[in-house]
mmCIF file of C-alpha atoms in Angstrom:
data_model
loop_
_atom_site.group_PDB
_atom_site.id
_atom_site.type_symbol
_atom_site.label_atom_id
_atom_site.label_comp_id
_atom_site.label_asym_id
_atom_site.label_seq_id
_atom_site.Cartn_x
_atom_site.Cartn_y
_atom_site.Cartn_z
ATOM 1 C CA UNK P 946 15.965 4.840 4.773
ATOM 2 C CA UNK P 947 18.088 1.952 5.822
ATOM 3 C CA UNK P 948 20.033 -0.595 3.883
ATOM 4 C CA UNK P 949 19.408 -4.267 3.520
ATOM 5 C CA UNK P 950 20.243 -6.216 6.625
ATOM 6 C CA UNK P 951 20.634 -3.150 8.791
ATOM 7 C CA UNK P 952 19.640 -3.699 12.400
ATOM 8 C CA UNK P 953 18.480 -0.557 14.236
ATOM 9 C CA UNK P 954 18.365 -2.378 17.566
ATOM 10 C CA UNK P 955 22.101 -2.813 17.945
ATOM 11 C CA UNK P 956 23.000 0.888 17.990
ATOM 12 C CA UNK P 957 24.694 2.618 20.892
ATOM 13 C CA UNK P 958 22.758 3.945 23.844
ATOM 14 C CA UNK P 959 22.461 7.686 23.232
ATOM 15 C CA UNK P 960 20.827 8.573 26.540
ATOM 16 C CA UNK P 961 24.015 9.520 28.367
ATOM 17 C CA UNK P 962 25.174 11.714 25.504
ATOM 18 C CA UNK P 963 21.808 13.490 25.458
ATOM 19 C CA UNK P 964 21.700 14.443 29.126
ATOM 20 C CA UNK P 965 23.649 17.738 28.863
ATOM 21 C CA UNK P 966 21.182 19.062 26.292
ATOM 22 C CA UNK P 967 17.894 17.880 27.775
ATOM 23 C CA UNK P 968 15.474 20.700 28.384
ATOM 24 C CA UNK P 969 12.996 20.012 31.169
ATOM 25 C CA UNK P 970 9.757 21.886 30.827
ATOM 26 C CA UNK P 971 7.761 21.156 33.938
ATOM 27 C CA UNK P 972 7.233 18.061 36.049
ATOM 28 C CA UNK P 973 4.132 16.951 34.151
ATOM 29 C CA UNK P 974 5.877 17.086 30.791
ATOM 30 C CA UNK P 975 8.883 15.183 32.106
ATOM 31 C CA UNK P 976 6.738 12.486 33.677
ATOM 32 C CA UNK P 977 4.733 12.010 30.489
ATOM 33 C CA UNK P 978 7.838 11.790 28.328
ATOM 34 C CA UNK P 979 9.510 9.392 30.740
ATOM 35 C CA UNK P 980 6.454 7.145 30.667
ATOM 36 C CA UNK P 981 6.429 7.266 26.877
ATOM 37 C CA UNK P 982 10.105 6.306 26.723
ATOM 38 C CA UNK P 983 9.500 3.354 29.046
ATOM 39 C CA UNK P 984 6.698 2.245 26.726
ATOM 40 C CA UNK P 985 9.032 2.623 23.728
ATOM 41 C CA UNK P 986 11.699 0.488 25.368
ATOM 42 C CA UNK P 987 9.200 -2.184 26.313
ATOM 43 C CA UNK P 988 7.655 -2.332 22.856
ATOM 44 C CA UNK P 989 11.046 -2.297 21.153
ATOM 45 C CA UNK P 990 12.059 -5.486 22.935
ATOM 46 C CA UNK P 991 8.842 -7.318 22.019
ATOM 47 C CA UNK P 992 8.464 -10.634 20.247
ATOM 48 C CA UNK P 993 8.091 -9.150 16.793
ATOM 49 C CA UNK P 994 11.659 -7.883 16.959
ATOM 50 C CA UNK P 995 13.111 -11.333 17.435
ATOM 51 C CA UNK P 996 14.682 -13.296 14.639
ATOM 52 C CA UNK P 997 12.462 -15.861 13.014
ATOM 53 C CA UNK P 998 13.195 -19.388 14.235
ATOM 54 C CA UNK P 999 14.696 -20.461 10.923
ATOM 55 C CA UNK P 1000 18.150 -21.910 11.198
ATOM 56 C CA UNK P 1001 20.993 -20.904 8.950
ATOM 57 C CA UNK P 1002 20.783 -24.086 6.964
ATOM 58 C CA UNK P 1003 17.264 -23.116 5.922
ATOM 59 C CA UNK P 1004 18.242 -19.637 4.732
ATOM 60 C CA UNK P 1005 21.355 -20.807 2.941
ATOM 61 C CA UNK P 1006 19.551 -23.335 0.785
ATOM 62 C CA UNK P 1007 16.470 -21.221 0.188
ATOM 63 C CA UNK P 1008 15.802 -19.800 -3.263
ATOM 64 C CA UNK P 1009 15.502 -16.000 -3.561
ATOM 65 C CA UNK P 1010 12.302 -14.985 -1.792
ATOM 66 C CA UNK P 1011 11.209 -12.374 -4.304
ATOM 67 C CA UNK P 1012 9.673 -14.274 -7.200
ATOM 68 C CA UNK P 1013 6.296 -15.938 -6.604
ATOM 69 C CA UNK P 1014 3.406 -16.163 -4.183
ATOM 70 C CA UNK P 1015 4.831 -19.478 -2.963
ATOM 71 C CA UNK P 1016 7.989 -17.645 -1.955
ATOM 72 C CA UNK P 1017 5.877 -15.141 -0.025
ATOM 73 C CA UNK P 1018 4.247 -17.994 1.877
ATOM 74 C CA UNK P 1019 7.646 -19.491 2.666
ATOM 75 C CA UNK P 1020 8.960 -16.118 3.833
ATOM 76 C CA UNK P 1021 5.897 -15.551 6.024
ATOM 77 C CA UNK P 1022 6.512 -18.784 7.920
ATOM 78 C CA UNK P 1023 10.088 -17.760 8.646
ATOM 79 C CA UNK P 1024 9.032 -14.307 9.811
ATOM 80 C CA UNK P 1025 6.221 -15.489 12.058
ATOM 81 C CA UNK P 1026 5.517 -19.232 12.243
ATOM 82 C CA UNK P 1027 2.469 -18.624 14.452
ATOM 83 C CA UNK P 1028 0.526 -16.437 12.013
ATOM 84 C CA UNK P 1029 2.151 -17.584 8.790
ATOM 85 C CA UNK P 1030 0.963 -16.204 5.467
ATOM 86 C CA UNK P 1031 -1.800 -13.619 5.951
ATOM 87 C CA UNK P 1032 -3.141 -11.900 2.839
ATOM 88 C CA UNK P 1033 -6.881 -11.203 3.280
ATOM 89 C CA UNK P 1034 -6.991 -8.904 0.221
ATOM 90 C CA UNK P 1035 -5.289 -11.434 -2.013
ATOM 91 C CA UNK P 1036 -2.599 -8.987 -3.118
ATOM 92 C CA UNK P 1037 0.032 -11.689 -3.497
ATOM 93 C CA UNK P 1038 -1.723 -13.190 -6.503
ATOM 94 C CA UNK P 1039 -3.346 -10.087 -7.943
ATOM 95 C CA UNK P 1040 -0.803 -9.442 -10.729
ATOM 96 C CA UNK P 1041 -0.720 -5.647 -10.628
ATOM 97 C CA UNK P 1042 -1.457 -3.938 -13.959
ATOM 98 C CA UNK P 1043 -1.600 -7.322 -15.667
ATOM 99 C CA UNK P 1044 2.064 -7.975 -14.907
ATOM 100 C CA UNK P 1045 3.655 -11.239 -13.771
ATOM 101 C CA UNK P 1046 3.737 -12.679 -10.258
ATOM 102 C CA UNK P 1047 7.409 -11.758 -10.046
ATOM 103 C CA UNK P 1048 6.589 -8.102 -10.737
ATOM 104 C CA UNK P 1049 3.782 -8.038 -8.154
ATOM 105 C CA UNK P 1050 5.696 -9.864 -5.428
ATOM 106 C CA UNK P 1051 8.776 -7.702 -5.972
ATOM 107 C CA UNK P 1052 6.658 -4.568 -5.661
ATOM 108 C CA UNK P 1053 4.906 -5.753 -2.490
ATOM 109 C CA UNK P 1054 8.082 -6.929 -0.782
ATOM 110 C CA UNK P 1055 9.991 -3.759 -1.584
ATOM 111 C CA UNK P 1056 7.078 -1.600 -0.413
ATOM 112 C CA UNK P 1057 6.914 -3.382 2.949
ATOM 113 C CA UNK P 1058 10.666 -3.200 3.546
ATOM 114 C CA UNK P 1059 10.742 0.494 2.627
ATOM 115 C CA UNK P 1060 7.737 1.361 4.804
ATOM 116 C CA UNK P 1061 9.287 -0.580 7.658
ATOM 117 C CA UNK P 1062 12.543 1.356 7.389
ATOM 118 C CA UNK P 1063 10.745 4.692 7.326
ATOM 119 C CA UNK P 1064 8.641 3.613 10.320
ATOM 120 C CA UNK P 1065 11.735 2.575 12.297
ATOM 121 C CA UNK P 1066 13.337 5.955 11.616
ATOM 122 C CA UNK P 1067 10.089 7.717 12.579
ATOM 123 C CA UNK P 1068 9.637 5.684 15.770
ATOM 124 C CA UNK P 1069 13.185 6.270 16.976
ATOM 125 C CA UNK P 1070 12.998 9.911 15.909
ATOM 126 C CA UNK P 1071 9.781 10.404 17.864
ATOM 127 C CA UNK P 1072 11.378 9.062 21.039
ATOM 128 C CA UNK P 1073 14.603 11.036 20.592
ATOM 129 C CA UNK P 1074 12.787 14.283 19.762
ATOM 130 C CA UNK P 1075 10.892 14.015 23.021
ATOM 131 C CA UNK P 1076 14.111 14.201 25.049
ATOM 132 C CA UNK P 1077 16.887 15.666 22.930
ATOM 133 C CA UNK P 1078 17.406 19.032 21.313
ATOM 134 C CA UNK P 1079 20.330 19.863 19.055
ATOM 135 C CA UNK P 1080 22.420 22.534 20.830
ATOM 136 C CA UNK P 1081 23.528 24.381 17.677
ATOM 137 C CA UNK P 1082 21.573 26.854 15.552
ATOM 138 C CA UNK P 1083 19.024 25.427 13.123
ATOM 139 C CA UNK P 1084 19.038 28.283 10.597
ATOM 140 C CA UNK P 1085 21.603 30.752 9.264
ATOM 141 C CA UNK P 1086 19.972 33.579 11.172
ATOM 142 C CA UNK P 1087 20.700 31.767 14.454
ATOM 143 C CA UNK P 1088 17.236 30.380 15.251
ATOM 144 C CA UNK P 1089 17.396 27.342 17.522
ATOM 145 C CA UNK P 1090 15.644 24.004 17.110
ATOM 146 C CA UNK P 1091 12.054 23.650 18.407
ATOM 147 C CA UNK P 1092 11.595 23.446 22.149
ATOM 148 C CA UNK P 1093 11.167 20.156 23.961
ATOM 149 C CA UNK P 1094 7.977 21.596 25.403
ATOM 150 C CA UNK P 1095 6.442 20.720 22.025
ATOM 151 C CA UNK P 1096 5.555 17.190 20.943
ATOM 152 C CA UNK P 1097 7.244 15.823 17.782
ATOM 153 C CA UNK P 1098 4.282 16.716 15.493
ATOM 154 C CA UNK P 1099 4.233 20.215 16.963
ATOM 155 C CA UNK P 1100 7.983 20.507 16.436
ATOM 156 C CA UNK P 1101 7.437 19.761 12.747
ATOM 157 C CA UNK P 1102 4.698 22.387 12.517
ATOM 158 C CA UNK P 1103 6.985 25.191 13.748
ATOM 159 C CA UNK P 1104 9.867 24.332 11.398
ATOM 160 C CA UNK P 1105 10.491 26.954 8.705
ATOM 161 C CA UNK P 1106 8.974 26.006 5.353
ATOM 162 C CA UNK P 1107 12.447 25.996 3.783
ATOM 163 C CA UNK P 1108 13.588 23.368 6.298
ATOM 164 C CA UNK P 1109 10.596 21.148 5.542
ATOM 165 C CA UNK P 1110 11.220 21.545 1.830
ATOM 166 C CA UNK P 1111 14.862 20.499 2.195
ATOM 167 C CA UNK P 1112 13.835 17.334 4.037
ATOM 168 C CA UNK P 1113 11.198 16.416 1.433
ATOM 169 C CA UNK P 1114 13.514 17.100 -1.508
ATOM 170 C CA UNK P 1115 16.375 15.093 0.008
ATOM 171 C CA UNK P 1116 14.167 12.074 0.672
ATOM 172 C CA UNK P 1117 12.626 12.508 -2.769
ATOM 173 C CA UNK P 1118 16.066 12.413 -4.372
ATOM 174 C CA UNK P 1119 16.936 9.178 -2.545
ATOM 175 C CA UNK P 1120 13.639 7.698 -3.725
ATOM 176 C CA UNK P 1121 14.246 8.794 -7.316
ATOM 177 C CA UNK P 1122 17.782 7.406 -7.320
ATOM 178 C CA UNK P 1123 16.596 4.033 -6.066
ATOM 179 C CA UNK P 1124 14.106 3.746 -8.945
ATOM 180 C CA UNK P 1125 16.438 4.389 -11.888
ATOM 181 C CA UNK P 1126 17.972 0.918 -11.769
ATOM 182 C CA UNK P 1127 18.022 -0.839 -15.115
ATOM 183 C CA UNK P 1128 16.595 -4.269 -15.846
ATOM 184 C CA UNK P 1129 19.940 -5.509 -17.171
ATOM 185 C CA UNK P 1130 22.020 -4.781 -14.089
ATOM 186 C CA UNK P 1131 25.105 -3.423 -15.838
ATOM 187 C CA UNK P 1132 28.310 -3.001 -13.783
ATOM 188 C CA UNK P 1133 27.701 -0.356 -11.146
ATOM 189 C CA UNK P 1134 23.945 -0.711 -11.590
ATOM 190 C CA UNK P 1135 21.320 -2.697 -9.736
ATOM 191 C CA UNK P 1136 18.444 -4.659 -11.224
ATOM 192 C CA UNK P 1137 15.066 -3.179 -10.421
ATOM 193 C CA UNK P 1138 13.164 -5.062 -7.721
ATOM 194 C CA UNK P 1139 10.227 -5.592 -10.111
ATOM 195 C CA UNK P 1140 12.510 -6.991 -12.813
ATOM 196 C CA UNK P 1141 14.428 -9.682 -11.009
ATOM 197 C CA UNK P 1142 16.315 -7.483 -8.563
ATOM 198 C CA UNK P 1143 16.474 -7.870 -4.794
ATOM 199 C CA UNK P 1144 13.645 -6.116 -2.887
ATOM 200 C CA UNK P 1145 14.945 -3.705 -0.283
ATOM 201 C CA UNK P 1146 18.458 -3.409 -1.691
ATOM 202 C CA UNK P 1147 19.487 0.194 -2.248
ATOM 203 C CA UNK P 1148 21.897 0.905 -5.127
ATOM 204 C CA UNK P 1149 25.371 2.216 -4.392
ATOM 205 C CA UNK P 1150 26.625 5.617 -5.508
ATOM 206 C CA UNK P 1151 29.701 4.112 -7.167
ATOM 207 C CA UNK P 1152 28.385 4.720 -10.694
ATOM 208 C CA UNK P 1153 27.476 8.335 -9.940
ATOM 209 C CA UNK P 1154 29.387 10.724 -12.264
ATOM 210 C CA UNK P 1155 29.945 13.017 -9.296
ATOM 211 C CA UNK P 1156 32.035 11.350 -6.553
ATOM 212 C CA UNK P 1157 30.067 10.500 -3.418
ATOM 213 C CA UNK P 1158 32.278 9.490 -0.466
ATOM 214 C CA UNK P 1159 29.755 7.227 1.263
ATOM 215 C CA UNK P 1160 26.978 4.851 0.246
ATOM 216 C CA UNK P 1161 23.606 4.977 1.955
ATOM 217 C CA UNK P 1162 23.916 1.438 3.290
ATOM 218 C CA UNK P 1163 27.102 0.433 5.072
ATOM 219 C CA UNK P 1164 28.962 3.691 4.347
ATOM 220 C CA UNK P 1165 32.124 2.436 6.094
ATOM 221 C CA UNK P 1166 32.052 -1.049 4.526
ATOM 222 C CA UNK P 1167 31.777 -2.742 7.899
ATOM 223 C CA UNK P 1168 29.614 -5.546 6.508
ATOM 224 C CA UNK P 1169 31.206 -6.092 3.108
ATOM 225 C CA UNK P 1170 32.401 -9.559 4.130
ATOM 226 C CA UNK P 1171 29.120 -10.623 5.721
ATOM 227 C CA UNK P 1172 27.995 -14.041 4.557
ATOM 228 C CA UNK P 1173 24.862 -14.501 2.495
ATOM 229 C CA UNK P 1174 23.282 -16.491 5.318
ATOM 230 C CA UNK P 1175 23.818 -13.669 7.807
ATOM 231 C CA UNK P 1176 22.422 -11.107 5.369
ATOM 232 C CA UNK P 1177 19.251 -13.153 4.872
ATOM 233 C CA UNK P 1178 18.879 -13.734 8.612
ATOM 234 C CA UNK P 1179 19.323 -10.027 9.399
ATOM 235 C CA UNK P 1180 16.822 -9.065 6.709
ATOM 236 C CA UNK P 1181 14.209 -11.263 8.401
ATOM 237 C CA UNK P 1182 14.918 -9.432 11.649
ATOM 238 C CA UNK P 1183 14.644 -6.090 9.889
ATOM 239 C CA UNK P 1184 11.268 -6.912 8.342
ATOM 240 C CA UNK P 1185 9.858 -7.885 11.744
ATOM 241 C CA UNK P 1186 11.333 -4.734 13.277
ATOM 242 C CA UNK P 1187 9.711 -2.629 10.573
ATOM 243 C CA UNK P 1188 6.305 -4.225 11.078
ATOM 244 C CA UNK P 1189 6.253 -3.449 14.778
ATOM 245 C CA UNK P 1190 7.647 0.040 14.171
ATOM 246 C CA UNK P 1191 4.725 0.764 11.829
ATOM 247 C CA UNK P 1192 2.329 -0.098 14.622
ATOM 248 C CA UNK P 1193 4.426 1.962 17.051
ATOM 249 C CA UNK P 1194 4.538 5.248 15.150
ATOM 250 C CA UNK P 1195 0.880 4.974 14.110
ATOM 251 C CA UNK P 1196 0.030 4.315 17.754
ATOM 252 C CA UNK P 1197 1.835 7.480 18.867
ATOM 253 C CA UNK P 1198 0.137 9.651 16.256
ATOM 254 C CA UNK P 1199 -3.293 8.104 16.866
ATOM 255 C CA UNK P 1200 -2.980 8.611 20.624
ATOM 256 C CA UNK P 1201 -2.172 12.296 20.096
ATOM 257 C CA UNK P 1202 -4.744 12.943 17.385
ATOM 258 C CA UNK P 1203 -7.552 10.979 19.088
ATOM 259 C CA UNK P 1204 -6.962 10.744 22.855
ATOM 260 C CA UNK P 1205 -8.069 7.393 24.254
ATOM 261 C CA UNK P 1206 -7.765 5.545 20.949
ATOM 262 C CA UNK P 1207 -4.657 3.705 22.175
ATOM 263 C CA UNK P 1208 -5.332 2.564 25.768
ATOM 264 C CA UNK P 1209 -1.681 1.679 26.445
ATOM 265 C CA UNK P 1210 -0.699 5.305 25.824
ATOM 266 C CA UNK P 1211 -3.442 6.980 27.861
ATOM 267 C CA UNK P 1212 -1.956 9.817 29.880
ATOM 268 C CA UNK P 1213 1.481 9.518 28.294
ATOM 269 C CA UNK P 1214 1.141 11.931 25.372
ATOM 270 C CA UNK P 1215 -0.312 15.405 25.060
ATOM 271 C CA UNK P 1216 -3.163 15.743 22.536
ATOM 272 C CA UNK P 1217 -2.154 17.184 19.166
ATOM 273 C CA UNK P 1218 -4.418 19.915 17.815
ATOM 274 C CA UNK P 1219 -2.938 20.032 14.336
ATOM 275 C CA UNK P 1220 -3.560 17.892 11.275
ATOM 276 C CA UNK P 1221 -1.317 14.840 10.993
ATOM 277 C CA UNK P 1222 -2.330 14.352 7.370
ATOM 278 C CA UNK P 1223 -1.627 17.996 6.457
ATOM 279 C CA UNK P 1224 2.120 18.376 7.064
ATOM 280 C CA UNK P 1225 2.275 21.756 5.290
ATOM 281 C CA UNK P 1226 -0.731 23.315 6.954
ATOM 282 C CA UNK P 1227 0.029 26.976 7.490
ATOM 283 C CA UNK P 1228 2.764 26.918 4.845
ATOM 284 C CA UNK P 1229 0.711 26.289 1.723
ATOM 285 C CA UNK P 1230 -2.950 27.213 2.100
ATOM 286 C CA UNK P 1231 -4.992 26.780 -1.043
ATOM 287 C CA UNK P 1232 -8.062 28.930 -0.640
ATOM 288 C CA UNK P 1233 -11.267 27.267 -1.785
ATOM 289 C CA UNK P 1234 -14.292 29.464 -1.287
ATOM 290 C CA UNK P 1235 -12.587 31.429 1.462
ATOM 291 C CA UNK P 1236 -11.512 28.269 3.300
ATOM 292 C CA UNK P 1237 -8.203 26.510 3.555
ATOM 293 C CA UNK P 1238 -7.636 23.211 1.769
ATOM 294 C CA UNK P 1239 -7.953 21.292 5.073
ATOM 295 C CA UNK P 1240 -11.263 22.939 5.962
ATOM 296 C CA UNK P 1241 -12.624 22.396 2.466
ATOM 297 C CA UNK P 1242 -11.636 18.712 2.618
ATOM 298 C CA UNK P 1243 -13.537 18.183 5.885
ATOM 299 C CA UNK P 1244 -16.606 19.893 4.497
ATOM 300 C CA UNK P 1245 -16.594 17.615 1.470
#
């Protein structure tokens, strides 16, 4: 999860630091992974990752874009002036659970920003996992990290259940912490995004009774003096990055699960024989009539 205004495209180039630990597993595997990385780099520099053509004067005088459907339409034009506001399901004016427009818009905006951040982390992680392997032991008994001969989904499958559980619980804690914001916004607290707060803004750990040395966003306070205009401009960039990253990671998984479904990735990725939608397959098998949960689901 990434903080408001964070820009994953301006990070350092890790390729040279990865070289000593790259494990090459056959010419075919290396060629496929190299082709996939070239595709990643090309997609990552696409149009959707560019800042919206709104000048700073526009963002500085704009009202907070997290209140009404009209604000969503204004935001959409800044993000992509060609497509503009696109809401075929009419979610922007649906008033979830009979709540106000502000509640609904806050929920939708926060959901998109969060999904975009997760997708950016997944997309970058997929590319890195295809070329880089941590050189130290993964478990206390000395077991190493999964081989580069495996694709990222296959690497997940062979992780110990305890490792998967740690990842899920850690992310779950971050999610829980982000949702306990009050509606009043007391000192050290953050207003909830459905109650007048800022969508996408993660609360600090300053009010935590147990000292936490770093915050999730901007842990070294490098952007504490960033102007409001720059924050708004960078958030627009981040939303566009997240949208393309969602297409990217879904494209990778679709190409592996259903070969040929993504023509641009034909021949780049090995087919995946597991179940993308069953991340704990083999770890937790609920037997239903002598069949696993996955088999029973397909039969139904």
